[in-house]
Amino acid sequence: MQEFSSKYDPKETEEKVYETWEKSGFFNPDVCVEKGVTPKNAEIFSMVLPPPNVTGTLHIGHAFEDTLQDIVVRYARMQGKRTLWIPGTDHAAIATQSKVEKEILKNEGKSRHDLGREAFLRRVNEFAKASHDTIVRQVKRLGSSLDWSREAYTLDEQRNFGVRTAFKKMYDLGLIYRGDRIVNWDPKMQTTVSDDEVEWLEEKIPFYYLKYGPFTIATARPETKFGDKYVVMHPDDERYKKYKDGEKLQLEWINGPVTATVIKDPVIDMEFGTGVMTITPWHDMTDFEIAMRHNLTMEQTIDLNGRLLPIAGEFAGQHIKNARSVVAEKLQKKGLLVKTENNYTHRVATNSRGGNIIEPQIMKQWFVAVNKPFRSGFFKKTTLKELMREAVASGKVRITPERFEKIYFHWIDNLRDWCISRQIWFGHRIPVWYKGEEIYAGIEAPTGEGWEQDPDTLDTWFSSALWPFSTLGWPKETKDLTTYFPNSLMAPGYEILFLWVARMILTSGVLLNEIPFRTVLIHGIVRDSKGRKFSKSLGNGIDPLVLADTYGADALRMALIIGAAPGNDIKFDEQRVKGYRNFSTKIWNIARFISMNKPESADPARVDINNRREIQELAALKKEVTAYIESFDFHLAGEKIYHYIWHTLADKIVEAEKKVLRDGSEQEKLTSDALLEKLFLDSLKLLHPFMPFVTETVWQEFRPGTILMVEKW
RNA sequence: GCGCCCUUAGCUCAGUGGUAGAGCGUUUGCAUGACACGCAAAAGGCCGCAGGUUCGAUCCCUGCAGGGCGCACCA
């Protein structure tokens, strides 16, 4: 055994240890089988890393997420399971594109159009590659035991083939369609975004009461109402009983006389405002639905750049955000403004990627139909919505903590068709070609002249949705797919339960007639010490690598895990990392103590210690820790083992050993030493999933040539 | 509006149907065969409020208050 240095330096040792693991090949379950570490018929444990976006670097939330997973994976591996954990990264279409666009604009004053599609994409890919390399380095630094030989990227060749295949299959089933529907349009980024990517922000604005013929209507957005020619009220509203559904009225409006039609619809809230409103179906989701129900004509008022169209008369060409006050002014001049309420709380739709205001538009886009019945071998006749619900309701997929199942169902109930086409360049090109009126959807381009591919790309979540099986080689019937699918576990944060988890269940159900994973372990968000989210604008970011370098990745892992009950947010406090750094040192010093005081003739095999109380105590602890890990209560498991090592093993047993060394007989010394070493090494095993680096380092000092990572639990 | 969660020691949080635990912090000793990133000890809590179930509730139920979040969306 080597001499233990007086101080444990995590920074120095951790990188070396990771190299040892990588060289061993044991991150790859097939190597474990080949080398006889894992039996061929061992139970399977498989998982895919939620792929980090290639938009820069990892933050502390990734460190938390990766640690959770690494604990499960290391535990499974030590349990003797055939354990696979696949790494990868996500191209994150819109997020990455907008990041690069901003950078190029800032540094070179050029837009993506100045560069052109091809040159711009080259730039984005370069950026993505650099981010990827940084991310991989970071993930390794934190100790994640991933099988790098199977690394995937949501935008690589293999995954692109999967995306095209998925699109084609769902198109053939009638589950992907092209249609004119209202979508969330970001005029600044010039693209649609899905409902789940819209973020509603509150703002205080004036609320206008306007004279609309015999009615008074209330609105927060007079600047959109030029084309309003339907006036809607509740069928049971006594106040407006004398107006009949479909009745036509002549009235004076912003730019002159219009013919208005009365519509009766029960969505109207009689209590709100005056109980009457006019509708703008082209630019409002609710209005659009009313118009669809009553088969009304719809007219565009705002163009795709956010400017008013000729329908606005004298205001045509004005940007929508400047129009409100001038339109209100004109209304007042015409005597149409009844009153203004100030300080009205309004919710504005913004794009969560970039924060621009959303102006809904009716556009021809590609959608996934969630309410359309279709036939599917396993699920019989169903809809995607039912399929998603059924997978969880039946218990085939278990979401834990359980409360997230309720949230999941609630979301499904309110789900609308998913808009999957984006007008950005970076991403999977939609596998559809046009020639005049002809449309061709296929995995490969059609033969023949004159076909032109759809210029749009797919929502990034469309490719992420395939992740649990695209990483295993689907659509090819690979050995990996038959061996490792469905995945045992998936461990995402609750903020992507809908964006991602639900959609993986969807695609897997349609394309493979199977659930993508058996268990979903949901975790919370890491917040700063004041409870705020980490964000660039607040500048409160903490670099996990700086922490790992200062205190050790082990310490960072412990600080993130202990005190974090499943699914709960955690407030991050650097003090805690420091505390667990001290614990690493403690372990190092126990090792030092044992090696310094080892009797010359020590041979553990010669002494029988099986009946010792301490052995049974540790066995009981092992049982407890195991149960906690099995139930995903890592915070309890980690605390237990931490407490045992420090306050029992070090404080009690090591102290007792000192007495034996001083006063005991030769035989007592041998027994005591054997006992101590056994207890120490066994507790290292229990701690290994949590603090893989110190435990491995110390283990290899005591058991040269072996690797703790693949020792039996 | 519908739904989910939280309220426990100064701080951050675990936890259990039998009147409570950790880390950090605080106080007091201590250079004791590894460790001051340490050792030994201590102080500190009507477990948000009000009812109910129970032999017994911090834990289960109901209501209330405060805080957080999700969905829907109010024109």
CSV table of C-alpha atoms in Angstrom, one decimal, chain A residues 335-554:
chain,number,residue,atom,x,y,z
A,335,GLY,CA,-66.8,59.5,-29.2
A,336,LEU,CA,-66.4,55.7,-29.1
A,337,LEU,CA,-64.4,55.5,-26.0
A,338,VAL,CA,-66.8,55.2,-23.0
A,339,LYS,CA,-64.2,54.9,-20.3
A,340,THR,CA,-60.7,53.7,-19.4
A,341,GLU,CA,-59.8,51.6,-16.4
A,342,ASN,CA,-56.1,51.9,-15.4
A,343,ASN,CA,-54.0,49.2,-13.8
A,344,TYR,CA,-55.8,46.3,-15.4
A,345,THR,CA,-53.8,43.1,-15.0
A,346,HIS,CA,-53.3,41.5,-18.4
A,347,ARG,CA,-51.4,38.4,-19.4
A,348,VAL,CA,-49.1,38.7,-22.4
A,349,ALA,CA,-47.9,35.7,-24.3
A,350,THR,CA,-44.2,35.6,-24.8
A,351,ASN,CA,-41.8,33.2,-26.3
A,352,SER,CA,-40.0,31.4,-23.5
A,353,ARG,CA,-37.0,31.1,-25.9
A,354,GLY,CA,-36.0,34.7,-26.2
A,355,GLY,CA,-38.9,36.5,-24.5
A,356,ASN,CA,-40.4,38.2,-27.6
A,357,ILE,CA,-44.1,38.9,-27.6
A,358,ILE,CA,-46.3,36.3,-29.3
A,359,GLU,CA,-48.8,37.5,-31.9
A,360,PRO,CA,-51.1,34.6,-32.8
A,361,GLN,CA,-51.6,34.1,-36.5
A,362,ILE,CA,-53.5,31.7,-38.7
A,363,MET,CA,-51.0,30.0,-40.8
A,364,LYS,CA,-50.5,26.8,-42.8
A,365,GLN,CA,-48.4,24.6,-40.5
A,366,TRP,CA,-47.7,21.0,-39.6
A,367,PHE,CA,-49.5,19.6,-36.6
A,368,VAL,CA,-49.7,16.4,-34.6
A,369,ALA,CA,-53.4,15.5,-34.1
A,370,VAL,CA,-53.9,14.6,-30.5
A,371,ASN,CA,-57.6,13.9,-30.6
A,372,LYS,CA,-57.9,12.0,-33.8
A,373,PRO,CA,-58.8,8.3,-33.5
A,374,PHE,CA,-56.4,5.9,-35.1
A,375,ARG,CA,-55.7,2.2,-35.0
A,376,SER,CA,-52.6,1.0,-33.2
A,377,GLY,CA,-51.8,-2.7,-32.6
A,378,PHE,CA,-51.3,-2.5,-28.9
A,379,PHE,CA,-53.6,0.3,-27.9
A,380,LYS,CA,-56.4,-0.7,-30.4
A,381,LYS,CA,-58.5,2.2,-31.5
A,382,THR,CA,-57.3,5.2,-29.6
A,383,THR,CA,-56.1,8.8,-29.9
A,384,LEU,CA,-52.7,10.1,-28.9
A,385,LYS,CA,-54.3,11.9,-26.0
A,386,GLU,CA,-55.8,8.6,-24.7
A,387,LEU,CA,-52.6,6.8,-25.4
A,388,MET,CA,-50.6,9.2,-23.3
A,389,ARG,CA,-53.2,9.0,-20.5
A,390,GLU,CA,-53.5,5.2,-20.6
A,391,ALA,CA,-49.8,4.6,-20.4
A,392,VAL,CA,-49.6,6.2,-17.0
A,393,ALA,CA,-53.2,5.5,-15.8
A,394,SER,CA,-52.6,1.7,-16.4
A,395,GLY,CA,-49.4,1.9,-14.3
A,396,LYS,CA,-47.3,0.7,-17.2
A,397,VAL,CA,-45.4,4.0,-16.7
A,398,ARG,CA,-45.0,5.1,-13.2
A,399,ILE,CA,-44.3,8.7,-12.4
A,400,THR,CA,-42.7,9.4,-9.1
A,401,PRO,CA,-43.3,11.3,-6.8
A,402,GLU,CA,-46.9,10.4,-7.4
A,403,ARG,CA,-48.2,14.0,-7.3
A,404,PHE,CA,-46.7,14.6,-10.8
A,405,GLU,CA,-49.1,12.0,-12.2
A,406,LYS,CA,-52.0,14.2,-11.3
A,407,ILE,CA,-50.3,17.2,-12.9
A,408,TYR,CA,-49.7,15.1,-16.0
A,409,PHE,CA,-53.3,14.1,-16.3
A,410,HIS,CA,-54.4,17.6,-15.8
A,411,TRP,CA,-52.2,18.8,-18.7
A,412,ILE,CA,-53.5,16.0,-21.0
A,413,ASP,CA,-57.1,17.1,-20.4
A,414,ASN,CA,-56.3,20.5,-21.8
A,415,LEU,CA,-54.1,19.5,-24.6
A,416,ARG,CA,-54.5,20.9,-28.2
A,417,ASP,CA,-52.9,19.8,-31.4
A,418,TRP,CA,-49.1,20.2,-31.3
A,419,CYS,CA,-47.6,22.6,-33.9
A,420,ILE,CA,-44.4,21.0,-35.0
A,421,SER,CA,-43.1,23.1,-37.9
A,422,ARG,CA,-40.7,25.9,-37.2
A,423,GLN,CA,-39.5,28.6,-39.6
A,424,ILE,CA,-36.0,28.4,-38.3
A,425,TRP,CA,-33.0,26.9,-40.1
A,426,PHE,CA,-31.3,24.9,-37.5
A,427,GLY,CA,-32.9,21.5,-37.0
A,428,HIS,CA,-34.4,18.6,-38.7
A,429,ARG,CA,-35.8,19.6,-42.1
A,430,ILE,CA,-39.4,18.5,-42.6
A,431,PRO,CA,-39.3,15.4,-44.8
A,432,VAL,CA,-42.0,16.7,-47.2
A,433,TRP,CA,-41.6,17.8,-50.8
A,434,TYR,CA,-43.9,19.9,-52.9
A,435,LYS,CA,-44.5,20.1,-56.7
A,436,GLY,CA,-47.3,22.4,-57.5
A,437,GLU,CA,-50.3,21.0,-55.7
A,438,GLU,CA,-48.7,17.7,-55.1
A,439,ILE,CA,-47.4,16.8,-51.7
A,440,TYR,CA,-44.9,14.0,-51.0
A,441,ALA,CA,-44.0,12.9,-47.5
A,442,GLY,CA,-41.2,10.3,-47.3
A,443,ILE,CA,-38.1,9.1,-45.6
A,444,GLU,CA,-36.1,10.0,-48.7
A,445,ALA,CA,-36.6,12.7,-51.3
A,446,PRO,CA,-38.9,11.7,-54.2
A,447,THR,CA,-37.4,10.9,-57.6
A,448,GLY,CA,-38.3,13.0,-60.5
A,449,GLU,CA,-37.9,16.7,-61.4
A,450,GLY,CA,-39.3,19.7,-59.8
A,451,TRP,CA,-39.8,18.6,-56.2
A,452,GLU,CA,-39.0,21.1,-53.6
A,453,GLN,CA,-38.5,20.3,-49.9
A,454,ASP,CA,-40.5,22.2,-47.2
A,455,PRO,CA,-38.1,24.9,-46.0
A,456,ASP,CA,-39.2,24.5,-42.4
A,457,THR,CA,-37.7,22.5,-39.6
A,458,LEU,CA,-39.2,20.5,-36.8
A,459,ASP,CA,-39.8,21.5,-33.2
A,460,THR,CA,-36.8,20.4,-31.3
A,461,TRP,CA,-39.0,18.3,-29.0
A,462,PHE,CA,-40.0,16.2,-32.0
A,463,SER,CA,-36.5,14.7,-32.1
A,464,SER,CA,-36.1,14.6,-28.3
A,465,ALA,CA,-39.4,12.7,-28.2
A,466,LEU,CA,-37.7,9.8,-29.9
A,467,TRP,CA,-34.6,9.8,-27.6
A,468,PRO,CA,-35.4,6.7,-25.5
A,469,PHE,CA,-35.3,4.5,-28.6
A,470,SER,CA,-33.4,6.6,-31.2
A,471,THR,CA,-30.4,6.3,-29.0
A,472,LEU,CA,-30.7,2.5,-29.2
A,473,GLY,CA,-30.7,2.5,-32.9
A,474,TRP,CA,-34.4,2.7,-33.8
A,475,PRO,CA,-35.8,2.5,-36.5
A,476,LYS,CA,-33.3,-0.3,-37.1
A,477,GLU,CA,-34.1,-3.5,-35.2
A,478,THR,CA,-30.8,-3.4,-33.4
A,479,LYS,CA,-29.5,-5.7,-30.7
A,480,ASP,CA,-29.4,-2.7,-28.4
A,481,LEU,CA,-33.1,-2.1,-29.0
A,482,THR,CA,-34.2,-5.6,-28.2
A,483,THR,CA,-31.8,-5.8,-25.2
A,484,TYR,CA,-32.3,-2.5,-23.5
A,485,PHE,CA,-35.7,-1.2,-24.5
A,486,PRO,CA,-38.0,-0.1,-22.7
A,487,ASN,CA,-35.7,1.9,-20.5
A,488,SER,CA,-35.8,1.2,-16.8
A,489,LEU,CA,-35.8,4.8,-15.7
A,490,MET,CA,-35.9,8.3,-16.9
A,491,ALA,CA,-35.0,11.2,-14.7
A,492,PRO,CA,-36.1,14.6,-15.9
A,493,GLY,CA,-37.0,17.8,-14.1
A,494,TYR,CA,-40.6,18.6,-13.6
A,495,GLU,CA,-40.4,21.6,-15.9
A,496,ILE,CA,-40.2,19.4,-18.9
A,497,LEU,CA,-42.8,16.9,-17.9
A,498,PHE,CA,-45.1,18.0,-20.7
A,499,LEU,CA,-42.6,19.2,-23.2
A,500,TRP,CA,-40.6,16.0,-23.1
A,501,VAL,CA,-41.9,13.1,-20.9
A,502,ALA,CA,-45.4,13.2,-22.4
A,503,ARG,CA,-44.1,13.3,-25.9
A,504,MET,CA,-41.7,10.4,-25.4
A,505,ILE,CA,-44.7,8.4,-24.2
A,506,LEU,CA,-46.6,9.5,-27.3
A,507,THR,CA,-44.0,8.6,-29.9
A,508,SER,CA,-43.1,5.4,-28.3
A,509,GLY,CA,-46.7,4.3,-28.1
A,510,VAL,CA,-47.4,5.1,-31.8
A,511,LEU,CA,-44.1,4.0,-33.3
A,512,LEU,CA,-43.2,1.0,-31.1
A,513,ASN,CA,-46.5,0.0,-29.5
A,514,GLU,CA,-44.6,0.2,-26.2
A,515,ILE,CA,-43.9,2.4,-23.3
A,516,PRO,CA,-40.5,4.2,-23.5
A,517,PHE,CA,-39.6,3.6,-19.8
A,518,ARG,CA,-41.0,2.0,-16.8
A,519,THR,CA,-40.4,4.7,-14.2
A,520,VAL,CA,-40.1,8.4,-14.4
A,521,LEU,CA,-38.2,10.0,-11.5
A,522,ILE,CA,-39.0,13.6,-11.4
A,523,HIS,CA,-36.7,16.1,-9.7
A,524,GLY,CA,-36.9,19.7,-8.8
A,525,ILE,CA,-35.0,22.8,-9.7
A,526,VAL,CA,-31.8,24.0,-8.1
A,527,ARG,CA,-32.3,27.6,-6.9
A,528,ASP,CA,-29.9,30.1,-5.5
A,529,SER,CA,-29.7,30.8,-1.7
A,530,LYS,CA,-32.5,33.3,-2.0
A,531,GLY,CA,-34.7,30.8,-3.8
A,532,ARG,CA,-34.5,32.4,-7.2
A,533,LYS,CA,-33.9,30.5,-10.4
A,534,PHE,CA,-30.5,30.8,-11.8
A,535,SER,CA,-30.5,33.0,-14.8
A,536,LYS,CA,-28.1,35.0,-17.0
A,537,SER,CA,-30.0,38.2,-16.4
A,538,LEU,CA,-29.7,37.9,-12.6
A,539,GLY,CA,-26.1,37.0,-12.9
A,540,ASN,CA,-26.5,34.5,-10.0
A,541,GLY,CA,-25.1,31.5,-11.9
A,542,ILE,CA,-22.8,29.2,-10.1
A,543,ASP,CA,-20.4,27.2,-12.2
A,544,PRO,CA,-20.5,23.5,-11.0
A,545,LEU,CA,-17.0,23.0,-12.3
A,546,VAL,CA,-15.5,25.8,-10.1
A,547,LEU,CA,-17.2,24.1,-7.2
A,548,ALA,CA,-15.9,20.7,-8.2
A,549,ASP,CA,-12.4,22.1,-8.5
A,550,THR,CA,-12.6,23.9,-5.2
A,551,TYR,CA,-14.2,21.2,-3.1
A,552,GLY,CA,-14.3,18.1,-5.2
A,553,ALA,CA,-17.0,16.7,-7.4
A,554,ASP,CA,-17.8,14.3,-4.6
